[in-house]
Short mmCIF file of C-alpha atoms in Angstrom, two decimals:
data_model
loop_
_atom_site.label_atom_id
_atom_site.label_comp_id
_atom_site.label_asym_id
_atom_site.label_seq_id
_atom_site.Cartn_x
_atom_site.Cartn_y
_atom_site.Cartn_z
CA MET A 370 -91.88 16.22 -56.24
CA VAL A 371 -88.92 17.70 -54.14
CA LEU A 372 -88.35 20.17 -57.19
CA ARG A 373 -92.00 20.92 -57.52
CA ALA A 374 -91.99 21.58 -53.69
CA PHE A 375 -88.78 23.61 -54.17
CA GLY A 376 -91.05 25.74 -57.02
CA THR A 377 -93.22 26.89 -54.46
CA LEU A 378 -91.05 28.87 -52.34
CA PRO A 379 -91.15 32.41 -52.88
CA LEU A 380 -88.52 34.72 -53.43
CA VAL A 381 -87.27 36.05 -50.23
CA GLU A 382 -88.00 39.41 -48.98
CA ALA A 383 -85.87 41.86 -47.06
CA PRO A 384 -86.86 40.73 -43.32
CA ALA A 385 -89.05 43.10 -41.51
CA ARG A 386 -87.02 42.47 -38.48
CA VAL A 387 -83.17 42.03 -38.79
CA VAL A 388 -81.32 40.88 -35.89
CA VAL A 389 -77.63 38.81 -35.11
CA CYS A 390 -78.20 35.30 -36.32
CA HIS A 391 -76.29 31.93 -35.61
CA GLY A 392 -76.83 31.10 -39.35
CA ASP A 393 -76.22 27.36 -39.20
CA TRP A 394 -78.04 26.36 -35.84
CA HIS A 395 -78.66 22.91 -34.95
CA LEU A 396 -78.18 20.77 -31.95
CA GLY A 397 -74.52 20.01 -33.21
CA GLN A 398 -73.80 23.28 -32.14
CA MET A 399 -74.70 22.81 -28.67
CA VAL A 400 -71.75 21.92 -26.72
CA LEU A 401 -72.00 21.34 -22.70
CA ALA A 402 -68.58 22.97 -21.22
CA GLY A 403 -69.38 24.42 -17.95
CA GLY A 404 -72.77 25.59 -19.09
CA TRP A 405 -74.29 25.35 -22.90
CA ARG A 406 -71.97 26.74 -25.41
CA LEU A 407 -72.78 27.86 -28.99
CA ILE A 408 -70.11 27.21 -31.29
CA ASP A 409 -69.28 27.43 -34.84
CA VAL A 410 -70.06 30.89 -35.69
CA ASP A 411 -68.93 31.35 -39.34
CA ASP A 412 -72.21 31.63 -40.67
CA LEU A 413 -73.21 34.39 -37.55
CA GLY A 414 -74.55 38.01 -39.28
CA PHE A 415 -77.56 39.87 -39.17
CA GLY A 416 -80.96 38.56 -40.97
CA ASP A 417 -84.27 36.97 -40.25
CA PRO A 418 -84.02 35.12 -37.01
CA ALA A 419 -86.82 32.67 -38.23
CA TRP A 420 -84.54 31.02 -40.22
CA ASP A 421 -82.50 29.90 -37.26
CA LEU A 422 -85.38 27.92 -36.38
CA ALA A 423 -86.29 26.57 -39.38
CA ARG A 424 -84.78 23.37 -39.17
CA PRO A 425 -86.60 22.12 -35.90
CA ALA A 426 -89.92 23.53 -37.32
CA ALA A 427 -89.29 21.62 -40.69
CA LEU A 428 -88.98 18.35 -38.78
CA TYR A 429 -92.15 19.15 -36.61
CA ALA A 430 -94.10 19.70 -39.76
CA ALA A 431 -92.79 16.78 -41.23
CA GLY A 432 -94.00 14.77 -38.33
CA VAL A 433 -90.62 13.94 -37.41
CA LEU A 434 -90.11 16.01 -34.20
CA ASP A 435 -93.35 15.31 -31.86
CA PRO A 436 -95.63 18.29 -30.98
CA GLU A 437 -94.69 18.27 -27.36
CA THR A 438 -91.05 18.53 -28.21
CA TRP A 439 -91.44 21.45 -30.28
CA GLY A 440 -94.02 23.10 -28.20
CA ARG A 441 -91.31 22.91 -25.28
CA PHE A 442 -88.56 24.02 -27.64
CA LEU A 443 -90.73 27.04 -28.78
CA ASP A 444 -92.15 28.17 -25.62
CA SER A 445 -88.47 28.26 -23.88
CA TYR A 446 -87.38 29.76 -27.13
CA VAL A 447 -90.37 32.56 -26.63
CA ALA A 448 -89.78 32.56 -22.89
CA ALA A 449 -86.07 33.33 -22.91
CA GLY A 450 -86.79 36.48 -25.12
CA GLY A 451 -86.32 34.91 -28.33
CA VAL A 452 -87.70 37.29 -30.96
CA ALA A 453 -88.38 35.28 -34.45
CA VAL A 454 -91.87 34.39 -33.77
CA ASP A 455 -95.12 35.81 -32.62
CA ALA A 456 -96.04 33.41 -29.97
CA ARG A 457 -99.61 33.59 -31.00
CA ASP A 458 -98.63 32.56 -34.68
CA PRO A 459 -95.63 31.42 -35.03
CA TRP A 460 -96.01 29.96 -38.45
CA VAL A 461 -96.67 33.37 -40.05
CA ALA A 462 -92.99 33.73 -39.68
CA LEU A 463 -91.92 30.10 -39.88
CA ASP A 464 -93.75 28.46 -42.99
CA VAL A 465 -91.35 29.73 -45.79
CA PRO A 466 -87.96 29.06 -43.64
CA ALA A 467 -89.39 25.49 -42.47
CA ARG A 468 -90.77 24.71 -46.14
CA ALA A 469 -86.89 25.44 -47.40
CA LEU A 470 -85.68 23.32 -44.97
CA VAL A 471 -87.98 20.38 -45.48
CA ILE A 472 -87.32 20.72 -49.39
CA GLN A 473 -83.23 21.08 -48.38
CA MET A 474 -83.50 17.77 -46.21
CA ALA A 475 -85.42 15.92 -48.59
CA ALA A 476 -82.90 16.58 -51.66
CA ARG A 477 -79.89 15.81 -49.41
CA ALA A 478 -81.45 12.53 -48.52
CA LEU A 479 -82.33 11.43 -51.89
CA VAL A 480 -78.79 12.43 -53.28
CA ALA A 481 -77.21 10.45 -50.21
CA ALA A 482 -79.49 7.51 -50.64
CA GLN A 483 -78.82 7.40 -54.69
CA ARG A 484 -74.99 7.83 -53.82
CA ASP A 485 -74.58 5.31 -50.95
CA GLU A 486 -77.01 2.72 -52.65
CA LYS A 487 -79.47 2.73 -49.52
CA VAL A 488 -83.11 2.94 -49.00
CA LEU A 489 -84.40 5.94 -47.16
CA ASP A 490 -85.18 5.58 -43.53
CA GLU A 491 -88.58 6.35 -41.96
CA ALA A 492 -87.77 10.44 -41.39
CA GLN A 493 -86.44 10.91 -44.79
CA GLU A 494 -89.53 9.42 -46.07
CA ALA A 495 -91.29 11.78 -43.96
CA LEU A 496 -89.75 14.70 -45.47
CA LEU A 497 -90.48 13.63 -48.90
CA GLU A 498 -94.24 13.17 -47.65
CA ALA A 499 -94.08 16.66 -46.40
CA CYS A 500 -92.89 17.77 -50.15
CA ASP A 501 -96.06 16.10 -51.19
CA ARG A 502 -98.28 18.41 -49.01
CA ILE A 503 -96.19 21.39 -49.73
CA VAL A 504 -97.01 20.74 -53.59
CA ALA A 505 -100.62 19.89 -52.73
CA ALA A 506 -101.00 22.98 -50.69
CA HIS A 507 -99.16 25.80 -52.53
CA PRO A 508 -99.40 27.38 -55.87
CA HIS A 509 -96.30 27.03 -57.95
CA MET A 510 -94.51 30.57 -57.61
CA ALA A 511 -93.01 31.92 -60.72
CA ARG A 512 -89.53 33.29 -60.16
CA GLY A 513 -87.94 35.60 -62.65
CA MET B 548 -108.59 10.48 -37.81
CA GLN B 549 -111.04 9.23 -39.96
CA CYS B 550 -114.17 10.86 -42.27
CA PRO B 551 -117.14 9.64 -40.22
CA LYS B 552 -119.20 9.85 -43.14
CA CYS B 553 -116.68 8.33 -45.83
CA HIS B 554 -114.05 6.70 -43.68
CA ALA B 555 -111.40 8.33 -45.63
CA ASN B 556 -108.05 9.74 -43.97
CA MET B 557 -108.84 13.45 -42.52
CA ARG B 558 -106.24 15.73 -42.66
CA THR B 559 -105.44 18.60 -39.69
CA TYR B 560 -105.25 22.10 -40.52
CA ASP B 561 -104.33 25.13 -38.43
CA ARG B 562 -105.53 28.30 -39.81
CA MET B 563 -105.53 31.26 -37.53
CA GLY B 564 -105.93 29.36 -34.37
CA VAL B 565 -108.59 27.31 -35.74
CA HIS B 566 -108.25 23.68 -35.85
CA ILE B 567 -109.83 22.01 -38.90
CA ASP B 568 -109.94 18.26 -40.02
CA GLN B 569 -110.51 18.00 -43.89
CA CYS B 570 -111.23 14.56 -45.40
CA ASP B 571 -109.01 13.87 -48.22
CA GLY B 572 -111.71 11.64 -49.68
CA CYS B 573 -115.22 13.78 -49.63
CA ARG B 574 -113.47 16.90 -48.54
CA GLY B 575 -115.73 17.45 -45.51
CA VAL B 576 -114.88 19.47 -42.68
CA PHE B 577 -114.88 18.50 -39.22
CA LEU B 578 -114.93 21.12 -36.46
CA ASP B 579 -114.07 20.91 -32.98
CA TYR B 580 -116.03 21.87 -29.89
CA GLY B 581 -115.91 25.78 -29.96
CA GLU B 582 -114.56 25.87 -33.61
CA LEU B 583 -117.49 27.20 -35.33
CA GLU B 584 -117.61 30.17 -32.84
CA ALA B 585 -113.93 30.78 -33.23
CA ILE B 586 -114.51 31.24 -36.91
CA THR B 587 -117.83 33.40 -36.65
CA ARG B 588 -115.41 35.45 -34.25
CA LEU B 589 -112.54 35.68 -36.87
CA GLU B 590 -115.62 36.54 -39.49
CA THR B 591 -116.61 39.36 -37.23
CA GLN B 592 -113.30 40.58 -36.65
CA MET B 593 -112.53 40.78 -40.33
CA ALA B 594 -115.67 42.85 -41.07
CA THR B 595 -114.81 45.21 -38.32
CA PRO B 596 -111.24 45.17 -37.42
CA PRO B 597 -110.96 45.52 -33.62
CA PRO B 598 -108.64 48.43 -32.23
CA VAL B 599 -106.76 45.98 -29.83
CA ALA B 600 -106.18 42.55 -31.17
CA PRO B 601 -107.44 39.85 -28.86
CA PRO B 602 -105.35 37.66 -26.57
CA ALA B 603 -104.78 34.75 -27.63
CA ALA B 604 -103.42 32.22 -25.23
CA TYR B 605 -100.26 29.97 -26.25
CA PRO B 606 -101.77 26.47 -26.33
CA PRO B 607 -101.00 24.75 -23.22
CA PRO B 608 -98.74 21.68 -23.17
CA GLY B 609 -100.71 18.62 -24.45
CA TYR B 610 -103.19 20.80 -26.94
CA ALA B 611 -102.42 20.58 -30.52
CA GLN B 612 -99.75 22.69 -31.34
CA PRO B 613 -100.21 25.34 -34.16
CA ALA B 614 -99.15 23.71 -37.63
CA PRO B 615 -98.32 25.08 -41.25
CA ALA B 616 -101.33 23.79 -43.64
CA TRP B 617 -98.77 21.49 -45.00
CA GLY B 618 -97.85 19.79 -41.64
CA ALA B 619 -98.12 16.44 -40.51
CA PRO B 620 -101.52 15.40 -39.92
CA GLN B 621 -101.72 15.77 -36.05
CA VAL B 622 -104.22 14.01 -33.44
CA HIS B 623 -105.29 15.83 -30.40
CA TYR B 624 -103.83 14.52 -27.43
CA GLY B 625 -101.89 12.00 -29.04
CA HIS B 626 -98.91 11.86 -32.02
CA HIS B 627 -99.77 9.18 -34.00
CA GLY B 628 -99.01 11.16 -37.09
CA HIS B 629 -95.88 11.72 -35.67
CA ARG B 630 -92.58 9.50 -36.05
CA ARG B 631 -90.94 8.69 -32.86
CA LYS B 632 -88.53 6.43 -34.37
CA HIS B 633 -85.15 7.95 -33.89
CA GLY B 634 -82.77 5.78 -36.51
CA GLY B 635 -81.19 8.37 -38.96
CA LEU B 636 -82.53 11.13 -37.25
CA ALA B 637 -79.16 12.28 -35.75
CA GLY B 638 -77.95 13.63 -39.00
CA LEU B 639 -80.92 15.49 -39.41
CA PHE B 640 -80.72 17.29 -35.95
CA TYR B 641 -76.64 17.33 -35.62
CA SER B 642 -75.18 18.05 -38.73
CA SER B 643 -75.08 21.09 -40.96
#
C-alpha cells in the first residue's frame, strides 16, 4: 500500500517560487539558546519552501497532529511572513510534499518495525491509513 | 460522522473552501449550512472568472482546518478523527 501510494506522486516540477529553504526542518532543529535558534543547516539551499512545511502538514493530514495545533502553526508561519503557502488555500502548495512525507514516514516505520520486530504504534498506523486514503484519492502516475 | 441514511462512516473533504462529507457506504453527500450557496457561488465564478479574487478569510480558530482530499476525517469543533496519543510521536516530530 505504501508503494501504491508512492505511485501517486507526480514528478516534481521546477517550483514557481524559489527561496532559501532549511531542507530538513523539524522540531529537533529548534534549539532554545537565548531565543530560538535554527540548527543543522547542512541541507540549506534554494528550493520550493513548501517542502519545509511538509512534515507537520503530513502529520496533520494523517490525523496525528490535531487541527488546532496545525492551524496555529500555519497561522503563525503566515503571520511571520512565510511564503510557502497561500493562506486562503494552503493545500495547493502542500498536497504533494505532505503526501511524499506521509509515504516516507510510513515506509520508514514499516522498515524499523520489521528490523526491531515491533508492532506499529498508533501514530505509525495512522500514517499507513493515510497511505490508503492517498491511493483511494489519486490516480497512479506513470513515471518515465 | 455517520451517514443519516445508511449509517456508514462519512469522510470529510475540503475542496476549494467547500466542506463536504461523503458516505463511504452509499456515497451520499452531506453539505453543511451555507455550503450549497458556496458551491453555487463557485460555479458562477467558473462560468465568468471575476477580475478580482474574492477575499476568503482564513478559518478562525475552532473552525475545521482546510485539509487535502486524502486528509484524516475531521469533525467540526472536535478532533475525534485525530489522535492525541503522543507515544512514538517524538521520532516523527524530532528526527531527520
